Amino acid sequence: MPFCQQCGSQASSTAHFCFNCGADVAATAIALPGLSSGWKTIFAALQKGGGVELPQSIELSLAERALVLFNPWAFLFGPFYYAAKGMGRKALSLCLLAALLVCAARLLFGALGLQSLMASALVCFIPSALFATRANIDYFKKMVLDDEGWY
């Protein structure tokens, strides 16, 4: 649970203002100690989009959407990146989900008669894409919302 930077009381993870002092929690929730400026930028874009579900994603520019929805380090290193960020349980659950998606894609391509080298190469990108698109949101959930669940 994040804390208000103005009065120190616990702030709701879904509220935009502190219930105690009325401070703008959305703007101050990213003021976490030890957070790099790059992560602060990503977290600010996530909050501008309305949080982890991104209900207000229409307000984000194309660059902000790309910043929020793609992490190149997670694309390259997947579960190792997650483990380095302290999200080992989520890495395990995403590995299991990726394995299921790869099996389903292979079955689908096989049923459609698309067992070419191109189709096989495409299937290999499923785990990387899954980790890359979830990494920034999952790290936001861990750092700001204090959510270290399985998924």
Coordinates of N, CA and C in Angstrom, one line a residue:
M1 N 0.8 -1.2 0.0 CA 0.0 0.0 0.0 C 0.9 1.2 0.0
P2 N 0.7 2.2 -0.9 CA 1.5 3.4 -0.9 C 1.1 4.3 0.2
F3 N 2.0 5.2 0.5 CA 1.8 6.2 1.5 C 1.8 7.6 0.9
C4 N 1.0 8.5 1.4 CA 0.9 9.9 1.0 C 2.2 10.6 1.3
Q5 N 2.8 11.3 0.4 CA 4.1 12.0 0.6 C 3.9 13.3 1.4
Q6 N 2.7 13.7 1.5 CA 2.4 15.0 2.3 C 2.2 14.7 3.8
C7 N 1.3 13.8 4.1 CA 1.0 13.6 5.5 C 1.5 12.2 6.1
G8 N 1.9 11.3 5.2 CA 2.4 10.0 5.7 C 1.4 9.0 5.9
S9 N 0.1 9.3 5.7 CA -0.9 8.3 6.0 C -1.0 7.3 4.8
Q10 N -1.6 6.1 5.0 CA -1.7 5.2 3.9 C -2.7 5.7 2.9
A11 N -2.3 5.6 1.6 CA -3.1 6.1 0.5 C -3.7 4.9 -0.2
S12 N -4.9 5.1 -0.7 CA -5.6 4.0 -1.4 C -4.9 3.9 -2.8
S13 N -4.7 2.6 -3.2 CA -4.0 2.4 -4.5 C -4.9 2.9 -5.7
T14 N -6.2 3.1 -5.5 CA -7.1 3.4 -6.6 C -7.5 4.9 -6.5
A15 N -7.3 5.6 -5.4 CA -7.7 6.9 -5.2 C -6.7 7.9 -5.8
H16 N -7.2 9.0 -6.3 CA -6.3 10.0 -6.9 C -5.9 11.1 -5.8
F17 N -6.6 11.1 -4.7 CA -6.3 12.1 -3.7 C -6.3 11.4 -2.3
C18 N -5.4 11.9 -1.4 CA -5.3 11.4 -0.1 C -6.6 11.6 0.7
F19 N -7.1 10.6 1.4 CA -8.3 10.8 2.1 C -8.1 11.7 3.4
N20 N -6.8 11.7 3.9 CA -6.5 12.4 5.1 C -6.3 13.9 4.8
C21 N -5.4 14.3 3.9 CA -5.0 15.7 3.7 C -5.5 16.2 2.3
G22 N -5.9 15.4 1.4 CA -6.4 15.9 0.1 C -5.3 16.1 -0.9
A23 N -4.0 15.6 -0.6 CA -2.9 15.8 -1.6 C -3.1 14.9 -2.8
D24 N -2.6 15.3 -3.9 CA -2.7 14.5 -5.1 C -1.8 13.3 -5.0
V25 N -2.4 12.1 -4.7 CA -1.6 10.9 -4.5 C -1.1 10.4 -5.8
A26 N -1.8 10.6 -6.9 CA -1.4 10.1 -8.2 C 0.0 10.7 -8.6
A27 N 0.2 11.9 -8.3 CA 1.4 12.6 -8.6 C 2.6 12.2 -7.7
T28 N 2.2 11.9 -6.4 CA 3.3 11.7 -5.4 C 3.5 10.2 -5.2
A29 N 2.7 9.3 -5.7 CA 2.9 7.9 -5.4 C 4.2 7.4 -6.1
I30 N 4.7 8.1 -7.1 CA 5.9 7.6 -7.7 C 7.2 8.2 -7.1
A31 N 7.0 8.9 -6.0 CA 8.2 9.5 -5.3 C 8.7 8.4 -4.3
L32 N 9.1 7.3 -4.8 CA 9.6 6.2 -3.9 C 11.1 6.4 -3.8
P33 N 11.7 6.1 -2.7 CA 13.1 6.3 -2.5 C 13.9 5.2 -3.3
G34 N 14.9 5.6 -4.0 CA 15.8 4.7 -4.7 C 15.2 4.4 -6.1
L35 N 14.2 5.0 -6.5 CA 13.6 4.8 -7.9 C 14.3 5.7 -8.9
S36 N 14.8 5.1 -9.9 CA 15.5 5.8 -11.0 C 14.6 6.7 -11.7
S37 N 15.2 7.7 -12.4 CA 14.3 8.7 -13.1 C 13.6 8.0 -14.3
G38 N 14.2 7.0 -14.9 CA 13.6 6.2 -15.9 C 12.3 5.5 -15.5
W39 N 12.4 4.9 -14.3 CA 11.2 4.2 -13.7 C 10.2 5.3 -13.3
K40 N 10.6 6.4 -12.8 CA 9.6 7.4 -12.4 C 8.9 7.9 -13.7
T41 N 9.5 8.0 -14.8 CA 8.9 8.4 -16.0 C 7.8 7.3 -16.4
I42 N 8.2 6.1 -16.4 CA 7.3 5.0 -16.7 C 6.1 5.0 -15.8
F43 N 6.4 5.1 -14.5 CA 5.3 5.1 -13.5 C 4.4 6.3 -13.6
A44 N 4.9 7.4 -14.0 CA 4.1 8.6 -14.2 C 3.2 8.4 -15.4
A45 N 3.7 7.8 -16.5 CA 2.9 7.5 -17.6 C 1.8 6.5 -17.3
L46 N 2.1 5.5 -16.5 CA 1.1 4.5 -16.0 C 0.0 5.2 -15.2
Q47 N 0.4 6.1 -14.3 CA -0.6 6.8 -13.6 C -1.4 7.7 -14.4
K48 N -0.8 8.3 -15.4 CA -1.6 9.2 -16.3 C -2.6 8.3 -17.1
G49 N -2.3 7.1 -17.4 CA -3.2 6.2 -18.1 C -4.2 5.6 -17.2
G50 N -4.2 5.9 -15.9 CA -5.2 5.4 -15.0 C -4.8 4.2 -14.1
G51 N -3.6 3.8 -14.2 CA -3.2 2.7 -13.4 C -2.9 1.4 -14.2
V52 N -2.9 0.3 -13.6 CA -2.4 -0.9 -14.2 C -3.4 -1.4 -15.3
E53 N -4.7 -1.1 -15.2 CA -5.7 -1.5 -16.2 C -5.7 -0.5 -17.4
L54 N -5.0 0.6 -17.3 CA -4.9 1.7 -18.3 C -6.3 2.1 -18.9
P55 N -7.3 2.4 -18.0 CA -8.6 2.8 -18.5 C -8.6 4.2 -19.3
Q56 N -7.6 5.0 -19.0 CA -7.5 6.3 -19.7 C -6.3 6.3 -20.6
S57 N -6.0 5.2 -21.3 CA -4.8 5.1 -22.1 C -5.0 6.0 -23.4
I58 N -6.1 6.4 -23.7 CA -6.3 7.4 -24.8 C -5.6 8.7 -24.5
E59 N -5.4 9.0 -23.3 CA -4.7 10.2 -22.9 C -3.2 10.1 -23.1
L60 N -2.7 8.9 -23.3 CA -1.2 8.7 -23.4 C -0.8 9.0 -24.9
S61 N 0.3 9.6 -25.1 CA 0.9 9.7 -26.4 C 1.4 8.3 -26.9
L62 N 1.7 8.2 -28.1 CA 2.2 7.0 -28.7 C 3.5 6.6 -28.0
A63 N 4.4 7.6 -27.7 CA 5.7 7.3 -27.1 C 5.4 6.8 -25.6
E64 N 4.4 7.4 -24.9 CA 4.2 7.0 -23.6 C 3.6 5.6 -23.6
R65 N 2.7 5.3 -24.5 CA 2.2 3.9 -24.6 C 3.3 2.9 -24.8
A66 N 4.2 3.2 -25.7 CA 5.3 2.3 -26.0 C 6.2 2.1 -24.8
L67 N 6.4 3.2 -24.0 CA 7.2 3.2 -22.8 C 6.5 2.3 -21.8
V68 N 5.2 2.4 -21.6 CA 4.5 1.6 -20.6 C 4.4 0.1 -21.0
L69 N 4.1 -0.1 -22.3 CA 3.7 -1.4 -22.8 C 4.8 -2.3 -23.4
F70 N 6.1 -1.8 -23.3 CA 7.2 -2.6 -23.8 C 8.4 -2.4 -23.1
N71 N 9.1 -3.5 -22.6 CA 10.3 -3.4 -21.9 C 11.3 -4.2 -22.6
P72 N 12.3 -3.6 -23.3 CA 13.3 -4.4 -24.1 C 14.1 -5.3 -23.3
W73 N 14.4 -5.0 -22.0 CA 15.2 -5.9 -21.2 C 14.4 -7.2 -20.9
A74 N 13.1 -7.0 -20.6 CA 12.3 -8.2 -20.3 C 12.1 -9.0 -21.6
F75 N 12.1 -8.3 -22.8 CA 12.0 -9.1 -24.0 C 13.2 -10.0 -24.2
L76 N 14.4 -9.4 -23.9 CA 15.6 -10.2 -24.1 C 15.8 -11.3 -23.1
F77 N 15.6 -10.9 -21.8 CA 16.0 -11.8 -20.7 C 14.8 -12.5 -20.0
G78 N 13.6 -12.1 -20.2 CA 12.4 -12.7 -19.7 C 12.4 -13.0 -18.2
P79 N 12.3 -14.3 -17.8 CA 12.2 -14.6 -16.4 C 13.5 -14.2 -15.6
F80 N 14.6 -14.1 -16.2 CA 15.8 -13.6 -15.5 C 15.7 -12.2 -15.1
Y81 N 15.1 -11.4 -16.0 CA 14.8 -10.0 -15.7 C 13.9 -9.9 -14.5
Y82 N 12.8 -10.6 -14.6 CA 11.8 -10.6 -13.5 C 12.5 -11.0 -12.2
A83 N 13.3 -12.1 -12.2 CA 14.0 -12.5 -10.9 C 14.9 -11.4 -10.4
A84 N 15.6 -10.7 -11.3 CA 16.5 -9.6 -10.9 C 15.7 -8.5 -10.2
K85 N 14.5 -8.3 -10.7 CA 13.6 -7.2 -10.1 C 12.8 -7.7 -8.9
G86 N 13.1 -8.9 -8.4 CA 12.4 -9.4 -7.3 C 11.0 -9.9 -7.5
M87 N 10.7 -10.3 -8.7 CA 9.4 -10.8 -9.1 C 9.4 -12.3 -9.6
G88 N 10.1 -13.1 -8.8 CA 10.3 -14.5 -9.2 C 9.0 -15.3 -9.3
R89 N 8.0 -15.1 -8.4 CA 6.7 -15.8 -8.5 C 6.0 -15.4 -9.8
K90 N 6.0 -14.1 -10.2 CA 5.4 -13.7 -11.4 C 6.1 -14.3 -12.6
A91 N 7.4 -14.4 -12.5 CA 8.2 -15.0 -13.6 C 7.7 -16.5 -13.8
L92 N 7.6 -17.2 -12.7 CA 7.1 -18.6 -12.8 C 5.7 -18.7 -13.5
S93 N 4.8 -17.8 -13.0 CA 3.5 -17.9 -13.6 C 3.5 -17.5 -15.1
L94 N 4.3 -16.5 -15.4 CA 4.3 -16.1 -16.8 C 5.0 -17.2 -17.7
C95 N 6.0 -17.9 -17.1 CA 6.6 -19.0 -17.9 C 5.5 -20.1 -18.2
L96 N 4.7 -20.4 -17.2 CA 3.7 -21.4 -17.4 C 2.6 -21.0 -18.4
L97 N 2.3 -19.7 -18.3 CA 1.3 -19.1 -19.3 C 1.9 -19.1 -20.7
A98 N 3.2 -18.8 -20.8 CA 3.8 -18.8 -22.1 C 3.9 -20.2 -22.7
A99 N 4.2 -21.2 -21.8 CA 4.2 -22.6 -22.3 C 2.8 -23.0 -22.9
L100 N 1.8 -22.6 -22.2 CA 0.4 -22.9 -22.6 C 0.1 -22.2 -23.9
L101 N 0.5 -21.0 -24.1 CA 0.3 -20.2 -25.3 C 1.1 -20.8 -26.5
V102 N 2.3 -21.2 -26.2 CA 3.1 -21.8 -27.3 C 2.5 -23.1 -27.7
C103 N 2.1 -23.9 -26.8 CA 1.4 -25.2 -27.2 C 0.1 -25.0 -28.0
A104 N -0.7 -24.0 -27.5 CA -1.9 -23.7 -28.3 C -1.6 -23.2 -29.6
A105 N -0.6 -22.3 -29.8 CA -0.2 -21.8 -31.1 C 0.3 -22.9 -32.0
R106 N 1.1 -23.8 -31.5 CA 1.6 -24.9 -32.3 C 0.4 -25.8 -32.8
L107 N -0.5 -26.1 -31.9 CA -1.7 -26.9 -32.3 C -2.5 -26.2 -33.3
L108 N -2.7 -24.9 -33.2 CA -3.5 -24.1 -34.1 C -2.8 -24.0 -35.5
F109 N -1.5 -23.8 -35.5 CA -0.8 -23.7 -36.8 C -0.8 -25.1 -37.4
G110 N -0.7 -26.2 -36.6 CA -0.7 -27.5 -37.1 C -2.0 -27.8 -37.8
A111 N -3.1 -27.4 -37.1 CA -4.5 -27.7 -37.6 C -4.7 -26.9 -38.9
L112 N -4.1 -25.7 -39.0 CA -4.3 -24.9 -40.2 C -3.3 -25.3 -41.3
G113 N -2.4 -26.2 -41.0 CA -1.4 -26.6 -42.0 C -0.3 -25.6 -42.2
L114 N 0.0 -24.8 -41.2 CA 1.0 -23.8 -41.3 C 2.2 -24.2 -40.5
Q115 N 2.9 -25.3 -40.8 CA 4.0 -25.8 -40.0 C 5.3 -25.4 -40.7
S116 N 5.4 -24.2 -41.2 CA 6.6 -23.7 -41.9 C 7.6 -23.2 -40.9
L117 N 8.7 -22.8 -41.4 CA 9.8 -22.3 -40.5 C 9.4 -20.9 -40.0
M118 N 8.6 -20.1 -40.8 CA 8.2 -18.8 -40.4 C 7.2 -19.0 -39.2
A119 N 6.3 -19.9 -39.3 CA 5.3 -20.1 -38.2 C 6.0 -20.5 -36.9
S120 N 7.0 -21.4 -37.1 CA 7.8 -21.8 -35.9 C 8.5 -20.7 -35.3
A121 N 9.1 -19.8 -36.1 CA 9.8 -18.7 -35.6 C 8.9 -17.7 -34.9
L122 N 7.7 -17.5 -35.4 CA 6.7 -16.7 -34.8 C 6.3 -17.2 -33.4
V123 N 6.1 -18.4 -33.3 CA 5.7 -19.0 -32.0 C 6.8 -18.8 -31.0
C124 N 8.1 -18.7 -31.4 CA 9.2 -18.5 -30.4 C 9.1 -17.1 -29.8
F125 N 8.5 -16.2 -30.4 CA 8.4 -14.8 -29.9 C 7.3 -14.7 -28.8
I126 N 6.4 -15.7 -28.7 CA 5.3 -15.5 -27.7 C 5.8 -15.3 -26.3
P127 N 6.8 -16.1 -25.7 CA 7.2 -15.9 -24.4 C 7.9 -14.5 -24.2
S128 N 8.7 -14.1 -25.2 CA 9.4 -12.8 -25.1 C 8.4 -11.7 -25.1
A129 N 7.4 -11.7 -26.0 CA 6.4 -10.7 -26.1 C 5.6 -10.6 -24.8
L130 N 5.3 -11.8 -24.2 CA 4.5 -11.8 -23.0 C 5.3 -11.1 -21.8
F131 N 6.5 -11.5 -21.7 CA 7.4 -10.8 -20.6 C 7.5 -9.3 -20.9
A132 N 7.8 -9.0 -22.1 CA 8.0 -7.6 -22.5 C 6.8 -6.7 -22.2
T133 N 5.7 -7.2 -22.5 CA 4.5 -6.4 -22.4 C 3.9 -6.3 -20.9
R134 N 4.3 -7.2 -20.1 CA 3.9 -7.2 -18.7 C 4.9 -6.6 -17.7
A135 N 6.1 -6.5 -18.1 CA 7.2 -6.2 -17.1 C 7.0 -4.8 -16.4
N136 N 6.7 -3.8 -17.1 CA 6.6 -2.5 -16.5 C 5.4 -2.4 -15.6
I137 N 4.3 -3.0 -16.0 CA 3.0 -3.0 -15.2 C 3.2 -3.8 -14.0
D138 N 3.9 -5.0 -14.1 CA 4.1 -5.8 -12.9 C 5.1 -5.1 -11.9
Y139 N 6.1 -4.4 -12.4 CA 7.0 -3.7 -11.5 C 6.3 -2.6 -10.8
F140 N 5.4 -1.9 -11.6 CA 4.6 -0.8 -11.0 C 3.8 -1.4 -9.8
K141 N 3.1 -2.6 -10.1 CA 2.3 -3.2 -9.1 C 3.1 -3.6 -7.9
K142 N 4.4 -4.0 -8.1 CA 5.2 -4.4 -7.0 C 5.7 -3.2 -6.2
M143 N 6.1 -2.2 -6.8 CA 6.7 -1.0 -6.1 C 5.7 0.0 -5.6
V144 N 4.6 0.3 -6.3 CA 3.7 1.3 -5.9 C 2.5 0.7 -5.2
L145 N 2.0 -0.4 -5.7 CA 0.8 -1.0 -5.1 C 1.1 -2.1 -4.1
D146 N 2.3 -2.4 -3.9 CA 2.8 -3.4 -3.0 C 2.1 -4.8 -3.3
D147 N 2.0 -5.1 -4.5 CA 1.3 -6.3 -5.0 C 2.4 -7.3 -5.6
E148 N 2.7 -8.3 -4.8 CA 3.7 -9.3 -5.3 C 3.1 -10.6 -5.6
G149 N 1.8 -10.6 -6.0 CA 1.1 -11.9 -6.3 C 1.7 -12.7 -7.4
W150 N 1.0 -13.8 -7.7 CA 1.4 -14.7 -8.7 C 1.2 -14.1 -10.1
Y151 N 0.1 -13.3 -10.3 CA -0.1 -12.7 -11.6 C -0.7 -11.4 -11.5

